[in-house]
Structure formats: structure tokens, C-alpha cells
mmCIF file of C-alpha atoms (C1' of nucleotides) in Angstrom:
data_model
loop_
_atom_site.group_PDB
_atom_site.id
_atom_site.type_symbol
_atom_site.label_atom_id
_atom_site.label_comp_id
_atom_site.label_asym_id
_atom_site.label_seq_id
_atom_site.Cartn_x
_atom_site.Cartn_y
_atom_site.Cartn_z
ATOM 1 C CA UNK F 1 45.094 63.184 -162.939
ATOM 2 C CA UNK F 2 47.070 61.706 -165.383
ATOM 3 C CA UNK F 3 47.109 57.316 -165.884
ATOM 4 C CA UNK F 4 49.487 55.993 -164.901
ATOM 5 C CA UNK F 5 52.227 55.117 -167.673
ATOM 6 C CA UNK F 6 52.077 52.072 -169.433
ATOM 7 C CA UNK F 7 54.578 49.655 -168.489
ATOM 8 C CA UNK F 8 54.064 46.855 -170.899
ATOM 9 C CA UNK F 9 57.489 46.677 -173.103
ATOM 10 C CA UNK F 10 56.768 47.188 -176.993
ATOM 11 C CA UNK F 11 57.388 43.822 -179.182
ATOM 12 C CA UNK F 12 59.630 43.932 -182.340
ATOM 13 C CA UNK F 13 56.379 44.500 -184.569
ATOM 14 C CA UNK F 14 56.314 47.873 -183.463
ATOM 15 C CA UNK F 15 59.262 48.664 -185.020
ATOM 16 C CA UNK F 16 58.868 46.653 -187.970
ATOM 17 C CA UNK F 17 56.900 49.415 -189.784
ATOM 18 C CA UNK F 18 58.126 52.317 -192.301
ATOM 19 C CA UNK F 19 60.339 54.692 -190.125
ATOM 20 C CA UNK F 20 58.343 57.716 -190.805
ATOM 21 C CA UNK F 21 55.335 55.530 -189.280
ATOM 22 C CA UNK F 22 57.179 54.445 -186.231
ATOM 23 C CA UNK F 23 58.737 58.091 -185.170
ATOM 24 C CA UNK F 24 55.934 59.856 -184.534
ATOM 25 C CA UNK F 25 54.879 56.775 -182.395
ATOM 26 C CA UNK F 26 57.336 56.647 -180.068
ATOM 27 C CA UNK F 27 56.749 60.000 -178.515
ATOM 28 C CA UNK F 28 55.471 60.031 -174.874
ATOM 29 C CA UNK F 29 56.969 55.771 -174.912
ATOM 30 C CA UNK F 30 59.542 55.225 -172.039
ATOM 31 C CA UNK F 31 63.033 54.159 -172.471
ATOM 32 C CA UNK F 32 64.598 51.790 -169.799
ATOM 33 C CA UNK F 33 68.403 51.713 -169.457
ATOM 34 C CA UNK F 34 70.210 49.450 -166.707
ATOM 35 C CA UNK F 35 73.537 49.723 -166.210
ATOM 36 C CA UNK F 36 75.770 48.977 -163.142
ATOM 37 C CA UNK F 37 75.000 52.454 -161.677
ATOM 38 C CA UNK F 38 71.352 51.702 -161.315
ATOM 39 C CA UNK F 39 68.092 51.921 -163.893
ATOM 40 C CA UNK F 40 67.298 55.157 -165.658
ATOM 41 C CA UNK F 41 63.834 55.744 -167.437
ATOM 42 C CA UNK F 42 63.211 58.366 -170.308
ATOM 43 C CA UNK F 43 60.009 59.635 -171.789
ATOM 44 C CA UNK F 44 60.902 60.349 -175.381
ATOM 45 C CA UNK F 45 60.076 63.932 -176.423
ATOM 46 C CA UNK F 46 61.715 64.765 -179.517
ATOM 47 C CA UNK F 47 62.612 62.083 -182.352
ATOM 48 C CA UNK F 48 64.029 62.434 -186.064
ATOM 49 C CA UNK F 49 63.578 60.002 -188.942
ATOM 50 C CA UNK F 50 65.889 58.761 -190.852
ATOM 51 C CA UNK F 51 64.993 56.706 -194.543
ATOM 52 C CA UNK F 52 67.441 54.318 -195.428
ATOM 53 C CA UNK F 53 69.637 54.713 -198.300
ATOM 54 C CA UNK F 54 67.799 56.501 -200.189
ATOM 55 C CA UNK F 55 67.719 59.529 -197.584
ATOM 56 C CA UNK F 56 70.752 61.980 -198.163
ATOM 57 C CA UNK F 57 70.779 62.972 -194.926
ATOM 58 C CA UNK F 58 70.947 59.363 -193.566
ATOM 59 C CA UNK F 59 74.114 57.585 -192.515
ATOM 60 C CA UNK F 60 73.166 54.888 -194.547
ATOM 61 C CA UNK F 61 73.171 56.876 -197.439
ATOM 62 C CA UNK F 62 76.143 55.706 -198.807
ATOM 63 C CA UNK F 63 75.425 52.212 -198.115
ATOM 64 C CA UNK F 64 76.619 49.471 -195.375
ATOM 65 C CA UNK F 65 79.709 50.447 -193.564
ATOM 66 C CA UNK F 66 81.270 49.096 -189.932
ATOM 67 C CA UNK F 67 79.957 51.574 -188.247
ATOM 68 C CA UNK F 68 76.312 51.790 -189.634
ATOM 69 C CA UNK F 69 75.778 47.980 -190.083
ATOM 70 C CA UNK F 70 73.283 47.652 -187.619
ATOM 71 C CA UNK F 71 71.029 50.698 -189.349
ATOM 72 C CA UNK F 72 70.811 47.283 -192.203
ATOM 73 C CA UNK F 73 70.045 44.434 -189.508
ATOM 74 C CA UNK F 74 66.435 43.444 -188.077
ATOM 75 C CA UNK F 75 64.375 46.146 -186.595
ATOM 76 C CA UNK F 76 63.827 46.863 -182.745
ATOM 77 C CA UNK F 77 68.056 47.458 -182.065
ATOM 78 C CA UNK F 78 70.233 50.519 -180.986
ATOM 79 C CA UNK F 79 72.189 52.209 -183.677
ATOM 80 C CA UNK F 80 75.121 54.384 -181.860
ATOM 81 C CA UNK F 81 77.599 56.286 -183.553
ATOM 82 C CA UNK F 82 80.196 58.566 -182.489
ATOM 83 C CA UNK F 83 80.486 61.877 -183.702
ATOM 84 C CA UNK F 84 82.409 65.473 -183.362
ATOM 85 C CA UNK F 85 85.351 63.662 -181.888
ATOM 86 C CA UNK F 86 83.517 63.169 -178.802
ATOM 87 C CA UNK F 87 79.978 62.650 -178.317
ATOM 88 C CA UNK F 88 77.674 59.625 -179.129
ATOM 89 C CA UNK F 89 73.928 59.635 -180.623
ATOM 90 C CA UNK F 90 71.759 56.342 -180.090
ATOM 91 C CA UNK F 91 69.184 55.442 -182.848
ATOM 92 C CA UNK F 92 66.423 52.814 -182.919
ATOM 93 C CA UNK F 93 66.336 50.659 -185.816
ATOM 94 C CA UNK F 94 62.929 50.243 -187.913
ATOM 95 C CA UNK F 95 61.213 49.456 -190.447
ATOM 96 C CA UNK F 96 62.036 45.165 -192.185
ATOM 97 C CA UNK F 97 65.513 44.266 -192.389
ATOM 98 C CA UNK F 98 67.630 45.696 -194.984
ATOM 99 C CA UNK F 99 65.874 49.186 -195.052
ATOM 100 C CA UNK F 100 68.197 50.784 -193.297
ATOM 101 C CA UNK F 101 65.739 52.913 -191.296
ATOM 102 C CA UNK F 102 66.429 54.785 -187.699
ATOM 103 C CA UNK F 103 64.912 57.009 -185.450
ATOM 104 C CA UNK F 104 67.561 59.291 -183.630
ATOM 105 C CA UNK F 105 66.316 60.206 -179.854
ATOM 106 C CA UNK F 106 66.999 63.396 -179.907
ATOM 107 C CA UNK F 107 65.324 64.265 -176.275
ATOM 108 C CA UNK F 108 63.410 63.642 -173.393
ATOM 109 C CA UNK F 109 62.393 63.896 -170.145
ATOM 110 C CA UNK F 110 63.914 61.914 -167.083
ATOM 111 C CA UNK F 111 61.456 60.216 -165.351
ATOM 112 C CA UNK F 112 63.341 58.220 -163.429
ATOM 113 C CA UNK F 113 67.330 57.868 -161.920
ATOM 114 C CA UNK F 114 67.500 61.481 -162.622
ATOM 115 C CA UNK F 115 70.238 61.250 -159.429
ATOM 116 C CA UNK F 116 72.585 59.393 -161.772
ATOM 117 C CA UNK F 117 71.673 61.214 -164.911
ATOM 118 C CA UNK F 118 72.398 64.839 -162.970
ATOM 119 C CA UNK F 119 75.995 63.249 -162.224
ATOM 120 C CA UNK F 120 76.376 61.958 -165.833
ATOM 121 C CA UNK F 121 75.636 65.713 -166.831
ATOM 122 C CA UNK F 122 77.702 68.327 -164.669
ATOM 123 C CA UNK F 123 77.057 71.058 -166.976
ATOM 124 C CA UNK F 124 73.422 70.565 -167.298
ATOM 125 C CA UNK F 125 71.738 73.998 -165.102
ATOM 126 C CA UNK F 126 68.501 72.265 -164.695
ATOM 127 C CA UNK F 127 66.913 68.690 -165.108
ATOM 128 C CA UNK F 128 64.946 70.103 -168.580
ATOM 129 C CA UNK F 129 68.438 70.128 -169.662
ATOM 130 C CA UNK F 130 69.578 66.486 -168.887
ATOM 131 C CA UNK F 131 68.262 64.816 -172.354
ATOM 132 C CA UNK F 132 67.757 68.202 -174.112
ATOM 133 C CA UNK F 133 69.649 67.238 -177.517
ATOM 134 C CA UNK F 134 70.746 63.528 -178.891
ATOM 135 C CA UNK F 135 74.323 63.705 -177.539
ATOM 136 C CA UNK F 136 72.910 64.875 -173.964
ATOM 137 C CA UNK F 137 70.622 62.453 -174.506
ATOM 138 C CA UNK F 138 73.257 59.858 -174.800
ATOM 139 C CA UNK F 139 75.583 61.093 -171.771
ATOM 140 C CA UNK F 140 72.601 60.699 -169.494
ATOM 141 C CA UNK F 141 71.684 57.283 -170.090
ATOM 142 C CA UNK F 142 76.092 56.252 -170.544
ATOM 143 C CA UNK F 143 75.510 55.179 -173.947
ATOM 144 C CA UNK F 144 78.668 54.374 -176.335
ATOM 145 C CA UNK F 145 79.542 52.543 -178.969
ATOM 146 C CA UNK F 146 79.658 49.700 -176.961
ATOM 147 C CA UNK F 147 75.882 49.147 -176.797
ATOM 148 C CA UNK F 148 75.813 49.450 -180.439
ATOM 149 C CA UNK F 149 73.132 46.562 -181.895
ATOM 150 C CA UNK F 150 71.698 46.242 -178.203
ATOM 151 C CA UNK F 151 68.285 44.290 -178.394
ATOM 152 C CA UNK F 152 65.356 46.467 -177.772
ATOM 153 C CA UNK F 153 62.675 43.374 -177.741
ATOM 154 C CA UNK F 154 63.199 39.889 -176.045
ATOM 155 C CA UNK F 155 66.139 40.077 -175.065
ATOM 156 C CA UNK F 156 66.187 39.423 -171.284
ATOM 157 C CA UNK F 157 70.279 40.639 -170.732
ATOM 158 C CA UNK F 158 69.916 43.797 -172.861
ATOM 159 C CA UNK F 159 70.551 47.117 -171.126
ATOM 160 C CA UNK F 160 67.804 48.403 -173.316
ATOM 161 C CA UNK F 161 64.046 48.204 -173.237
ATOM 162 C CA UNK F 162 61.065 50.383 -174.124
ATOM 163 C CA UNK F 163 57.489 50.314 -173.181
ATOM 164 C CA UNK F 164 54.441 51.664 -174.082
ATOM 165 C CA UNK F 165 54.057 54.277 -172.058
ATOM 166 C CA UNK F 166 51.463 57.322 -172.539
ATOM 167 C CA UNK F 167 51.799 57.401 -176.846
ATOM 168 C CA UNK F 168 51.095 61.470 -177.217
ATOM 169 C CA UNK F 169 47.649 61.999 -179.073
ATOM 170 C CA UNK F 170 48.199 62.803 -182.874
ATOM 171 C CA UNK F 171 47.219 66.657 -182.360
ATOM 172 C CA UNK F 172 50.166 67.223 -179.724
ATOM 173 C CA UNK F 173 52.929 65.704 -182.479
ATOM 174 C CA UNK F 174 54.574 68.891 -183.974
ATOM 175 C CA UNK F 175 56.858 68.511 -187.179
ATOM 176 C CA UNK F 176 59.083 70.263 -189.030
ATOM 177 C CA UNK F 177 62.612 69.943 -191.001
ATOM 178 C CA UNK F 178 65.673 67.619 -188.953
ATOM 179 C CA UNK F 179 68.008 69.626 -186.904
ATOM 180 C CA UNK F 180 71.619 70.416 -188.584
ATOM 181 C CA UNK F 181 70.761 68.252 -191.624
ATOM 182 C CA UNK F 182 72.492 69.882 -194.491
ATOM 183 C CA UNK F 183 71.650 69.892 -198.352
ATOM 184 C CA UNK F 184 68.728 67.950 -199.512
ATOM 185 C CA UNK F 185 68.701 66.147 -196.499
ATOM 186 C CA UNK F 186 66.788 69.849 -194.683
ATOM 187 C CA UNK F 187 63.350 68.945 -197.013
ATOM 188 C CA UNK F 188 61.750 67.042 -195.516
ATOM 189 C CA UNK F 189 59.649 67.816 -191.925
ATOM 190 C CA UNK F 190 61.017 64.337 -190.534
ATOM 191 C CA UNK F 191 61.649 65.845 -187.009
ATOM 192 C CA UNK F 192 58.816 65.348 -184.012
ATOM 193 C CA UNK F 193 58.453 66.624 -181.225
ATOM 194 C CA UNK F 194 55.880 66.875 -178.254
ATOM 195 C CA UNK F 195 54.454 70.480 -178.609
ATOM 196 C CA UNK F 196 55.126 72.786 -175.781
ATOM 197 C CA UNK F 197 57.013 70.389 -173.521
ATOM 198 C CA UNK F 198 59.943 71.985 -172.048
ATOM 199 C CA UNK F 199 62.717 69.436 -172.505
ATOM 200 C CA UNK F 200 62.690 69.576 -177.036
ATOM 201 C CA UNK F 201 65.892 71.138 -177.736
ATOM 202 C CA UNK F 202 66.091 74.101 -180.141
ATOM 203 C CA UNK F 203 66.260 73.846 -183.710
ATOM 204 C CA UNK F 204 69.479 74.795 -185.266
ATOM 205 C CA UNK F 205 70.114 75.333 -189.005
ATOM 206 C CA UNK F 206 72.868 73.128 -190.340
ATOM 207 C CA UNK F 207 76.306 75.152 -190.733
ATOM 208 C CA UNK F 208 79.000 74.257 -192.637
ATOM 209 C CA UNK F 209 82.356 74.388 -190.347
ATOM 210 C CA UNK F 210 84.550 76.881 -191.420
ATOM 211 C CA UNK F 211 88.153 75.500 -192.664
ATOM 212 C CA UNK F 212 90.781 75.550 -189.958
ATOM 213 C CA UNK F 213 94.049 78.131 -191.586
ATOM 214 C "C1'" DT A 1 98.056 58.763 -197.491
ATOM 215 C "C1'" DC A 2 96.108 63.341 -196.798
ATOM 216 C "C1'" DT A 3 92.229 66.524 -195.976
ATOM 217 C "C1'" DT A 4 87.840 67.673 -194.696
ATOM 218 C "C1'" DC A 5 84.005 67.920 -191.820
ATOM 219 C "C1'" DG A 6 80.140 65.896 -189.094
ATOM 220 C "C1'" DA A 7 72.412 63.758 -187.165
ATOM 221 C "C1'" DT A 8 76.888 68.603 -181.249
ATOM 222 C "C1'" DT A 9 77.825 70.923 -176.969
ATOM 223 C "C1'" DT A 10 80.045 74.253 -174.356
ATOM 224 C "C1'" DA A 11 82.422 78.353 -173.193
ATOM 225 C "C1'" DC A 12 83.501 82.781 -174.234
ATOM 226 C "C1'" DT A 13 83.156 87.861 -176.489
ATOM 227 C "C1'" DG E 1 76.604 86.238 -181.567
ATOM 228 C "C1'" DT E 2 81.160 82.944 -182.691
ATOM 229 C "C1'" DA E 3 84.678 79.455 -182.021
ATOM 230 C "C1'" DA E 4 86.966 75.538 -179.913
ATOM 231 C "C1'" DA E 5 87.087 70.839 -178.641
ATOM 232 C "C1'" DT E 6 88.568 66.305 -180.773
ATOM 233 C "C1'" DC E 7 88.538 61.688 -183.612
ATOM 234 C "C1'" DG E 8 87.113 58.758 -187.096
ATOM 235 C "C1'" DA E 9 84.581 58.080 -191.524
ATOM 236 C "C1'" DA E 10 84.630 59.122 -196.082
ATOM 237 C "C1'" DG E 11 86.081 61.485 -200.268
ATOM 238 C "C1'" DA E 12 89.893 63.147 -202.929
ATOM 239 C "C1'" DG E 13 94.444 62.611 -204.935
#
DNA sequence: TCTTCGATTTACT
DNA sequence: GTAAATCGAAGAG
């Protein structure tokens, strides 16, 4: 039998640490969101790293902006951006203020409120589907740009918290290049995931959209 | 100001 | 397998 998951919640110094330290970390941890409709819990299964402004890949790449502002703010808050026109991706901020770094969620498994998350998702066909991909990720737990710079640590009224949970052992961590990254962003292995486990969405090569005529 | 295209998902051939 | 959906950020002019 397994232990039972860890509930203590994870302080900022966790996520005061270089970003590629901190991704791997946080697989197997356990997302809590509240919101109105009830709580919703999330073991984390597949993460990507991204390195400040020096990362071409990275949002922050082109330095501070409105929308990426909290990517440069203290460590252990929610970066959410919108994207395609119409889905959102949530982020966690790490590594010491004014690196820039983020780790985008990019799956997981429902381990809780998976009631509200099936309603959230209509067009999921199973519940391995509910967080399978960042943007499913994000329609599951109701996440927009509204909780963008939510406090992950201390902060008693934030929707957001995380906790320890069961950290996956070092052997189980798979890597390998970030999902639909383009250019010289596709180098580096700075995508995890939890090997075999059902809910890590499929990698996809990054395609350049074709121009509209 | 105008044009392009994205850390994606979904539906359809 | 491919394309559409849909809007805002960012680069070009």
C-alpha cells in the first residue's frame, strides 16, 4: 500500500531555487485550488522549465511586459497567460526575484473534485484526459487571467496552495525536449514527466502555422 | 497602424 | 493525417 500523501503545504524556499532544480521536484506534489464551486486537488505529472530571459523559448525572453510581470516578481506565485485566442496556461514562479523563472503545469492527475473538473471538461472521454495538456490543465481547475500573481505560500485567502505530497523518486523522472517550443528554444530536455503514468500528454513537435490566404 | 503567429485543443477527412 | 477556432502580444513598416 501506498502512504498516504503528504499534506503539509510547501514554504516559499522551495521555490526559491534555480527553475531547472525546482521542476523536477514538483512531480508527484499536490495542487489545491478553491473556488466557489468547491476544492479541487491535482497531483502534478508532467512539468516544463522555463529560464528566465535568457531562455528563447521563455516568455520572458524579451524582457518584462504586462502580461509576464509576475514571471520577474518573488518566487512561489502563479504566472497565467492567455494564449491561441482562447485558452489559458498557469505557471509557478521560481527561482530569487528578478530571474524570471517558471514551471508550466503541463498535466496531472485529479485526485480530488474530479465531479467539478468532469463538468469543467465536456469533451474530455475519460478522467486521464481531464489535466492531460497545460490548457486542459487550466480548464479543470477554472484558472484565468484573473488569478494571475496568486500566492502559492502564506497566503491564507489565496485560491492556490501546494503541498508536499508523494515527491516521485529520481529514477521515475523522465526528460526530454519542451513540447511545441520552436527554434533554439527545442534544445534543451527541460520537460518532466512521471514515466509511464497515464495522464502525461503526448509530445508534439512545434509547427509553424501556416499563413491564412 | 497593420500583420503575424503562439508554451493548444478539437473536430473533421 | 490536417485545419479551424479566436484574441492579444509583439515585430514590422
Amino acid at each position: 500500500m501506498d502512504a498516504a500523501p503528504d499534506r503539509t503545504p510547501l514554504t516559499r524556499d522551495f521555490f526559491d531555487r534555480p527553475v531547472l532544480e525546482v521542476a523536477p521536484d514538483l512531480l508527484g506534489r499536490v495542487l489545491v485550488r478553491d473556488s466557489d464551486d468547491g476544492p479541487i486537488e491535482l497531483r502534478l505529472t508532467e512539468v516544463e522549465a522555463y529560464a528566465g530571459e535568457a531562455d528563447p523559448g521563455s516568455h520572458a525572453y524579451r524582457g518584462k511586459t504586462p502580461r509576464n510581470a509576475v514571471m520577474f516578481g518573488p518566487p512561489g506565485h502563479v504566472y497565467v497567460y492567455f494564449t491561441y485566442g482562447m485558452w489559458h496556461c498557469m505557471n509557478l514562479v521560481c527561482g530569487p526575484e528578478g530571474m524570471a523563472g517558471a514551471v508550466l503545469l503541463r498535466a496531472g492527475e485529479i485526485t480530488e473534485g474530479a465531479e467539478l473538473a468532469r463538468k469543467r471538461r465536456l469533451s474530455a472521454r475519460n478522467d486521464k484526459e481531464l489535466a492531460k495538456g497545460p490548457a486542459r490543465l487550466a480548464t479543470a481547475l477554472d484558472v484565468d487571467r484573473s488569478l494571475d500573481g496568486a500566492d502559492l505560500c502564506g497566503d491564507p485567502n489565496s485560491p492556490f496552495r501546494i503541498l508536499t505530497g508523494t515527491p516521485v523518486e529520481a529514477k521515475q523522472v523522465s526528460e526530454g525536449p519542451r513540447t511545441g517550443v520552436g527554434g533554439e528554444g527545442s534544445v534543451h530536455p527541460w520537460r518532466f514527466w512521471t514515466a509511464n503514468d497515464p495522464t502525461v500528454s503526448p509530445y508534439r513537435a512545434h509547427v509553424p502555422r501556416r499563413r491564412r490566404t
